[in-house]
Amino acid sequence: MKSFFKQLLITSTLLITACGGGSDSSEQNSNPPTSNAPTTIQQAIDQATSRGVDAVWVYVVNQDGTGQAHVSGQQTRQPQEPAQVNSLFKIASISKLYIAAATAKLAAQGTLSLDDTLAFWLPEYSNRIANADSISLRQMVQHRSGIPDFDSQQGFSWELSHTNIDTVLAYALDLPADFSPNARYEYSNTNYLLIGKILDKALGYSHHDYIQANIVATLGLADTYSLLSTIDQSRLAHGYWNNVDRATQDYVIPGGSMIATVEDTARFVHQLNAGDLLSASEKAQYVYFYNHSGWVPGYQSIANYHSDIGKTVVQFVNTTGNNSEAIATQTYENILRVLRN
């Protein structure tokens, strides 16, 4: 499972690199179009659902703030229900962008510092996380801490719901560091679990509430939620992994728990990249990616801003496993090719 998830992250990183990530995205995709390459976004996503994924949602935000939604396929198998533009979706690790933005805002106002250590905010883990006294908040935000990823550890399973943060964190405790702080980059979900705890302590209340008040509400996003337990379940697209419906499989871990529509997600990412979500002082404290992918069982997503065309493109697919990740990647590439022509 871990190697599979790592491969998805690598694939997403390649997409972000080819399409600009948070910087210049003028480089074109290296894969040449084929004779049956789609010429519209609708054709691209219809092609994806014909190849075996259940449904695809796409939202494109233009430079002027206007947007277009595109959907194809079924959001439930039994009974069959067509995908809806306003379906809710588990956005998984795209949630990390919201936490990174919240961290930047709090750093800019002096509630915390990116140079604060893990041990300063969470001294209870000083003897349970290697290098806790020297790992900085900045390094955790940037995945340069060396803290092991809990989902790499024996006993952790994506087949299960994860509804207790401390139980999940325990998988990463009392282990040697993967590397010395700041020695290199290596993605670790444990970083954002710990950042969530730090934000809760610095605020004196839940970082979910802070994000809702200072990011979600500020942007006027009516369909962005912190946890599965807070949504109208009838609006949630069902996601399928290993042919099992994962809609009710819960995941409350900070950096992976959020639920949103494709439009809300696209508008957030567009504001993060090309809007005024962050002030000048907050941008100076923002040290994470500006684009992200997401994966939890049954739900995969890509959310990128492409500066060469001035557009944000977000894609949701409610199928994981088998060759669905390859289909999703190719579909996103096809969409970009359409938008650039």
CSV table of C-alpha atoms in Angstrom, one decimal:
chain,number,residue,atom,x,y,z
A,1,MET,CA,0.0,0.0,0.0
A,2,LYS,CA,2.8,2.4,0.9
A,3,SER,CA,4.6,1.9,-2.4
A,4,PHE,CA,1.4,2.4,-4.3
A,5,PHE,CA,0.7,5.7,-2.5
A,6,LYS,CA,4.3,6.9,-3.0
A,7,GLN,CA,3.9,6.2,-6.7
A,8,LEU,CA,0.8,8.4,-6.9
A,9,LEU,CA,2.7,11.2,-5.2
A,10,ILE,CA,5.6,10.8,-7.7
A,11,THR,CA,3.1,10.8,-10.6
A,12,SER,CA,1.4,14.0,-9.2
A,13,THR,CA,4.8,15.6,-8.7
A,14,LEU,CA,5.7,15.0,-12.3
A,15,LEU,CA,2.4,16.5,-13.4
A,16,ILE,CA,3.0,19.5,-11.2
A,17,THR,CA,6.5,19.9,-12.6
A,18,ALA,CA,5.4,19.6,-16.2
A,19,CYS,CA,2.5,22.0,-15.6
A,20,GLY,CA,4.3,24.5,-13.5
A,21,GLY,CA,3.7,23.7,-9.8
A,22,GLY,CA,3.6,26.9,-7.9
A,23,SER,CA,5.9,28.7,-10.3
A,24,ASP,CA,6.2,29.1,-14.1
A,25,SER,CA,4.1,26.5,-15.9
A,26,SER,CA,4.9,27.4,-19.5
A,27,GLU,CA,6.6,24.0,-20.2
A,28,GLN,CA,4.3,21.8,-22.3
A,29,ASN,CA,3.5,18.2,-21.5
A,30,SER,CA,6.0,15.9,-23.1
A,31,ASN,CA,3.5,13.2,-24.1
A,32,PRO,CA,2.4,13.8,-27.7
A,33,PRO,CA,-1.3,13.6,-28.5
A,34,THR,CA,-2.6,10.4,-30.1
A,35,SER,CA,-4.9,10.1,-33.0
A,36,ASN,CA,-7.9,9.7,-30.7
A,37,ALA,CA,-6.9,12.5,-28.4
A,38,PRO,CA,-10.0,14.4,-27.1
A,39,THR,CA,-10.6,17.9,-28.4
A,40,THR,CA,-12.9,19.0,-25.5
A,41,ILE,CA,-12.8,18.6,-21.7
A,42,GLN,CA,-16.1,16.6,-21.9
A,43,GLN,CA,-14.6,14.2,-24.4
A,44,ALA,CA,-11.6,13.8,-22.1
A,45,ILE,CA,-13.6,12.8,-19.1
A,46,ASP,CA,-16.1,10.7,-21.1
A,47,GLN,CA,-13.1,8.8,-22.4
A,48,ALA,CA,-11.9,8.2,-18.8
A,49,THR,CA,-15.3,6.8,-17.6
A,50,SER,CA,-15.4,4.6,-20.7
A,51,ARG,CA,-12.1,3.2,-19.7
A,52,GLY,CA,-13.3,2.0,-16.3
A,53,VAL,CA,-13.3,4.8,-13.7
A,54,ASP,CA,-16.7,5.5,-12.1
A,55,ALA,CA,-16.9,9.2,-12.5
A,56,VAL,CA,-14.8,12.3,-13.2
A,57,TRP,CA,-15.4,15.9,-12.0
A,58,VAL,CA,-13.5,18.8,-13.4
A,59,TYR,CA,-13.6,22.5,-12.6
A,60,VAL,CA,-11.6,25.1,-14.4
A,61,VAL,CA,-11.2,28.6,-13.0
A,62,ASN,CA,-10.1,31.2,-15.5
A,63,GLN,CA,-7.9,34.2,-14.9
A,64,ASP,CA,-10.9,36.5,-14.7
A,65,GLY,CA,-12.5,34.3,-12.0
A,66,THR,CA,-15.1,32.8,-14.2
A,67,GLY,CA,-15.4,29.0,-14.1
A,68,GLN,CA,-16.7,25.9,-15.9
A,69,ALA,CA,-17.8,22.6,-14.4
A,70,HIS,CA,-17.6,19.3,-16.3
A,71,VAL,CA,-18.9,15.9,-15.0
A,72,SER,CA,-19.1,12.4,-16.4
A,73,GLY,CA,-20.1,9.0,-15.1
A,74,GLN,CA,-21.8,7.5,-12.0
A,75,GLN,CA,-21.3,8.7,-8.4
A,76,THR,CA,-22.9,5.6,-7.0
A,77,ARG,CA,-23.1,2.0,-8.4
A,78,GLN,CA,-26.1,0.7,-6.5
A,79,PRO,CA,-28.4,2.3,-7.4
A,80,GLN,CA,-26.7,4.0,-10.3
A,81,GLU,CA,-26.7,7.8,-9.9
A,82,PRO,CA,-25.1,10.2,-12.3
A,83,ALA,CA,-22.3,12.4,-11.0
A,84,GLN,CA,-23.6,15.8,-10.0
A,85,VAL,CA,-21.7,19.1,-10.4
A,86,ASN,CA,-22.2,19.9,-6.7
A,87,SER,CA,-21.3,16.4,-5.3
A,88,LEU,CA,-19.1,16.4,-2.2
A,89,PHE,CA,-15.8,14.6,-2.4
A,90,LYS,CA,-13.0,13.6,0.1
A,91,ILE,CA,-10.1,15.8,-1.0
A,92,ALA,CA,-7.6,14.0,1.1
A,93,SER,CA,-4.1,15.6,1.1
A,94,ILE,CA,-5.3,18.7,-0.7
A,95,SER,CA,-6.3,19.5,2.8
A,96,LYS,CA,-2.6,20.2,3.5
A,97,LEU,CA,-2.8,23.4,1.5
A,98,TYR,CA,-5.5,24.8,3.9
A,99,ILE,CA,-3.3,23.9,6.9
A,100,ALA,CA,-0.2,25.4,5.3
A,101,ALA,CA,-2.2,28.6,4.6
A,102,ALA,CA,-3.5,28.7,8.2
A,103,THR,CA,0.0,28.3,9.5
A,104,ALA,CA,1.2,31.2,7.3
A,105,LYS,CA,-1.5,33.4,8.6
A,106,LEU,CA,-0.8,32.6,12.2
A,107,ALA,CA,3.0,33.0,11.7
A,108,ALA,CA,2.4,36.5,10.1
A,109,GLN,CA,0.3,37.6,13.1
A,110,GLY,CA,2.9,36.3,15.6
A,111,THR,CA,0.8,33.5,17.1
A,112,LEU,CA,3.6,31.1,16.3
A,113,SER,CA,6.9,31.1,14.4
A,114,LEU,CA,8.1,28.9,11.6
A,115,ASP,CA,11.3,28.6,13.6
A,116,ASP,CA,9.6,27.2,16.7
A,117,THR,CA,10.5,23.6,17.4
A,118,LEU,CA,8.3,20.6,17.7
A,119,ALA,CA,9.4,20.2,21.3
A,120,PHE,CA,8.5,23.8,22.1
A,121,TRP,CA,4.8,23.3,21.2
A,122,LEU,CA,4.5,19.6,21.9
A,123,PRO,CA,7.0,18.8,24.7
A,124,GLU,CA,5.1,15.5,25.5
A,125,TYR,CA,6.8,14.1,22.3
A,126,SER,CA,10.3,15.2,23.1
A,127,ASN,CA,11.4,11.7,24.0
A,128,ARG,CA,9.2,9.9,21.5
A,129,ILE,CA,10.1,11.7,18.2
A,130,ALA,CA,13.7,11.8,17.3
A,131,ASN,CA,15.2,15.3,17.0
A,132,ALA,CA,12.0,16.9,18.4
A,133,ASP,CA,14.1,19.6,20.0
A,134,SER,CA,15.6,20.7,16.6
A,135,ILE,CA,12.8,20.0,14.1
A,136,SER,CA,11.2,23.3,13.2
A,137,LEU,CA,7.6,24.0,12.2
A,138,ARG,CA,9.0,25.2,8.9
A,139,GLN,CA,10.6,21.8,8.3
A,140,MET,CA,7.4,20.0,9.1
A,141,VAL,CA,5.4,22.2,6.7
A,142,GLN,CA,7.9,21.5,4.0
A,143,HIS,CA,8.3,17.7,4.7
A,144,ARG,CA,11.9,18.2,5.6
A,145,SER,CA,11.7,17.0,9.2
A,146,GLY,CA,12.8,13.4,8.9
A,147,ILE,CA,9.8,12.2,11.0
A,148,PRO,CA,8.6,8.8,9.8
A,149,ASP,CA,5.3,8.6,7.9
A,150,PHE,CA,2.7,6.7,10.0
A,151,ASP,CA,1.3,5.1,6.9
A,152,SER,CA,4.6,3.3,6.2
A,153,GLN,CA,4.5,1.5,9.5
A,154,GLN,CA,3.6,-2.1,10.2
A,155,GLY,CA,0.0,-2.3,11.3
A,156,PHE,CA,-1.3,0.8,9.6
A,157,SER,CA,-4.0,-0.1,7.1
A,158,TRP,CA,-5.9,2.0,4.5
A,159,GLU,CA,-8.6,-0.7,4.7
A,160,LEU,CA,-9.8,0.8,8.0
A,161,SER,CA,-11.3,4.0,9.2
A,162,HIS,CA,-9.0,6.3,11.2
A,163,THR,CA,-10.9,8.3,13.7
A,164,ASN,CA,-8.4,8.7,16.6
A,165,ILE,CA,-5.5,11.0,15.9
A,166,ASP,CA,-3.4,9.8,18.8
A,167,THR,CA,-3.8,6.1,17.8
A,168,VAL,CA,-2.6,7.0,14.3
A,169,LEU,CA,0.3,9.1,15.6
A,170,ALA,CA,1.4,6.1,17.7
A,171,TYR,CA,2.5,4.3,14.6
A,172,ALA,CA,5.2,7.0,14.1
A,173,LEU,CA,6.4,7.3,17.7
A,174,ASP,CA,9.6,5.8,19.2
A,175,LEU,CA,11.2,5.3,15.8
A,176,PRO,CA,14.6,6.4,14.5
A,177,ALA,CA,14.4,9.5,12.2
A,178,ASP,CA,14.3,8.8,8.5
A,179,PHE,CA,17.0,11.5,8.1
A,180,SER,CA,18.4,14.5,10.0
A,181,PRO,CA,16.2,17.6,10.0
A,182,ASN,CA,16.4,19.6,6.8
A,183,ALA,CA,18.7,17.0,5.1
A,184,ARG,CA,16.2,16.4,2.4
A,185,TYR,CA,12.6,16.4,1.3
A,186,GLU,CA,10.5,13.3,2.0
A,187,TYR,CA,6.7,13.4,2.2
A,188,SER,CA,5.3,12.3,5.6
A,189,ASN,CA,1.7,12.6,6.6
A,190,THR,CA,2.9,12.6,10.2
A,191,ASN,CA,4.1,16.2,9.7
A,192,TYR,CA,0.7,17.6,9.1
A,193,LEU,CA,-0.9,15.5,11.9
A,194,LEU,CA,1.6,17.2,14.2
A,195,ILE,CA,1.0,20.6,12.7
A,196,GLY,CA,-2.7,20.2,13.3
A,197,LYS,CA,-1.9,19.5,17.0
A,198,ILE,CA,0.4,22.5,17.2
A,199,LEU,CA,-2.2,24.8,15.6
A,200,ASP,CA,-4.8,23.6,18.1
A,201,LYS,CA,-2.5,24.4,21.0
A,202,ALA,CA,-1.4,27.8,19.6
A,203,LEU,CA,-5.0,28.8,19.0
A,204,GLY,CA,-6.6,27.3,22.1
A,205,TYR,CA,-9.3,25.8,19.9
A,206,SER,CA,-9.6,23.6,16.8
A,207,HIS,CA,-7.6,24.5,13.7
A,208,HIS,CA,-10.6,23.3,11.8
A,209,ASP,CA,-12.7,26.2,13.2
A,210,TYR,CA,-9.9,28.6,12.3
A,211,ILE,CA,-9.7,27.4,8.7
A,212,GLN,CA,-13.5,27.6,8.4
A,213,ALA,CA,-13.6,31.2,9.7
A,214,ASN,CA,-10.4,32.6,8.2
A,215,ILE,CA,-10.1,30.8,4.9
A,216,VAL,CA,-13.4,29.0,3.9
A,217,ALA,CA,-15.8,31.7,5.0
A,218,THR,CA,-13.5,34.5,3.9
A,219,LEU,CA,-13.5,33.1,0.3
A,220,GLY,CA,-17.3,32.5,0.4
A,221,LEU,CA,-16.9,28.8,0.0
A,222,ALA,CA,-20.3,27.3,1.0
A,223,ASP,CA,-19.4,23.6,0.3
A,224,THR,CA,-16.0,23.0,2.1
A,225,TYR,CA,-16.0,21.0,5.3
A,226,SER,CA,-13.4,19.9,7.8
A,227,LEU,CA,-14.7,16.4,8.6
A,228,LEU,CA,-16.9,13.6,7.1
A,229,SER,CA,-19.1,13.8,10.3
A,230,THR,CA,-20.1,17.4,9.5
A,231,ILE,CA,-21.6,16.9,6.0
A,232,ASP,CA,-24.9,15.8,4.5
A,233,GLN,CA,-23.9,12.3,3.6
A,234,SER,CA,-26.5,12.1,0.8
A,235,ARG,CA,-24.4,14.6,-1.2
A,236,LEU,CA,-21.2,12.7,-0.9
A,237,ALA,CA,-20.0,10.9,-4.1
A,238,HIS,CA,-19.3,7.3,-3.3
A,239,GLY,CA,-15.7,6.2,-3.9
A,240,TYR,CA,-14.6,2.7,-4.8
A,241,TRP,CA,-11.4,0.9,-4.0
A,242,ASN,CA,-10.9,-2.8,-4.6
A,243,ASN,CA,-14.6,-2.7,-5.7
A,244,VAL,CA,-15.7,-1.8,-2.2
A,245,ASP,CA,-17.7,1.3,-1.5
A,246,ARG,CA,-15.6,3.5,0.8
A,247,ALA,CA,-18.0,6.4,1.3
A,248,THR,CA,-18.4,5.7,5.0
A,249,GLN,CA,-14.8,5.0,5.7
A,250,ASP,CA,-13.7,7.9,7.9
A,251,TYR,CA,-10.4,9.6,8.2
A,252,VAL,CA,-10.0,12.5,10.6
A,253,ILE,CA,-6.3,13.0,10.5
A,254,PRO,CA,-5.2,16.6,10.0
A,255,GLY,CA,-4.0,17.2,6.4
A,256,GLY,CA,-6.3,14.6,4.9
A,257,SER,CA,-9.8,15.0,6.4
A,258,MET,CA,-11.5,17.7,4.4
A,259,ILE,CA,-14.6,17.4,2.1
A,260,ALA,CA,-15.5,19.8,-0.7
A,261,THR,CA,-17.1,20.2,-4.1
A,262,VAL,CA,-14.8,20.4,-7.1
A,263,GLU,CA,-15.8,24.1,-7.6
A,264,ASP,CA,-15.0,25.1,-4.0
A,265,THR,CA,-11.6,23.3,-4.2
A,266,ALA,CA,-10.7,25.0,-7.5
A,267,ARG,CA,-11.7,28.4,-6.2
A,268,PHE,CA,-9.6,27.9,-3.1
A,269,VAL,CA,-6.5,26.8,-5.1
A,270,HIS,CA,-7.0,29.7,-7.5
A,271,GLN,CA,-7.2,32.2,-4.7
A,272,LEU,CA,-4.1,30.7,-3.0
A,273,ASN,CA,-2.1,31.0,-6.3
A,274,ALA,CA,-3.5,34.0,-8.1
A,275,GLY,CA,-5.8,35.8,-5.6
A,276,ASP,CA,-5.7,37.6,-2.3
A,277,LEU,CA,-6.2,34.8,0.1
A,278,LEU,CA,-2.8,35.6,1.7
A,279,SER,CA,-1.6,39.2,2.4
A,280,ALA,CA,1.9,40.2,1.5
A,281,SER,CA,3.1,39.4,5.1
A,282,GLU,CA,1.3,36.0,5.0
A,283,LYS,CA,2.8,35.1,1.6
A,284,ALA,CA,6.3,35.7,3.2
A,285,GLN,CA,5.4,33.1,5.7
A,286,TYR,CA,3.9,30.6,3.2
A,287,VAL,CA,6.6,27.9,2.6
A,288,TYR,CA,4.6,25.0,1.1
A,289,PHE,CA,3.5,23.9,-2.3
A,290,TYR,CA,0.7,25.9,-4.1
A,291,ASN,CA,-0.7,22.8,-5.8
A,292,HIS,CA,-1.4,19.3,-4.5
A,293,SER,CA,-2.8,15.8,-5.2
A,294,GLY,CA,-5.0,13.8,-2.9
A,295,TRP,CA,-5.7,10.1,-2.3
A,296,VAL,CA,-7.7,8.2,0.2
A,297,PRO,CA,-9.5,4.9,-0.6
A,298,GLY,CA,-12.0,5.5,-3.4
A,299,TYR,CA,-11.1,9.1,-3.9
A,300,GLN,CA,-8.2,10.6,-5.9
A,301,SER,CA,-7.7,14.3,-6.9
A,302,ILE,CA,-5.4,16.7,-8.6
A,303,ALA,CA,-5.5,20.5,-7.9
A,304,ASN,CA,-3.1,22.7,-9.8
A,305,TYR,CA,-2.8,26.3,-11.0
A,306,HIS,CA,-1.1,26.7,-14.4
A,307,SER,CA,0.4,30.1,-14.8
A,308,ASP,CA,1.1,29.8,-18.5
A,309,ILE,CA,-2.7,29.8,-19.2
A,310,GLY,CA,-3.8,31.6,-16.0
A,311,LYS,CA,-6.2,28.7,-15.1
A,312,THR,CA,-6.7,26.5,-12.1
A,313,VAL,CA,-7.7,22.9,-13.0
A,314,VAL,CA,-9.1,20.5,-10.4
A,315,GLN,CA,-10.0,16.9,-11.2
A,316,PHE,CA,-11.8,14.4,-8.9
A,317,VAL,CA,-12.1,10.7,-9.7
A,318,ASN,CA,-14.1,8.4,-7.4
A,319,THR,CA,-12.2,5.2,-8.3
A,320,THR,CA,-8.8,4.1,-6.9
A,321,GLY,CA,-6.7,1.0,-7.5
A,322,ASN,CA,-6.1,-1.1,-10.6
A,323,ASN,CA,-5.2,1.2,-13.4
A,324,SER,CA,-7.4,4.1,-12.3
A,325,GLU,CA,-4.5,6.3,-11.2
A,326,ALA,CA,-3.0,6.0,-14.7
A,327,ILE,CA,-6.3,6.8,-16.3
A,328,ALA,CA,-6.7,9.9,-14.0
A,329,THR,CA,-3.2,11.1,-14.9
A,330,GLN,CA,-3.7,10.7,-18.6
A,331,THR,CA,-7.1,12.4,-18.3
A,332,TYR,CA,-5.6,15.4,-16.6
A,333,GLU,CA,-2.9,15.6,-19.3
A,334,ASN,CA,-5.6,15.5,-22.0
A,335,ILE,CA,-7.5,18.3,-20.3
A,336,LEU,CA,-4.4,20.5,-20.2
A,337,ARG,CA,-3.7,19.8,-23.8
A,338,VAL,CA,-7.3,20.9,-24.7
A,339,LEU,CA,-6.9,24.1,-22.7
A,340,ARG,CA,-3.6,25.0,-24.2
A,341,ASN,CA,-4.8,24.5,-27.8
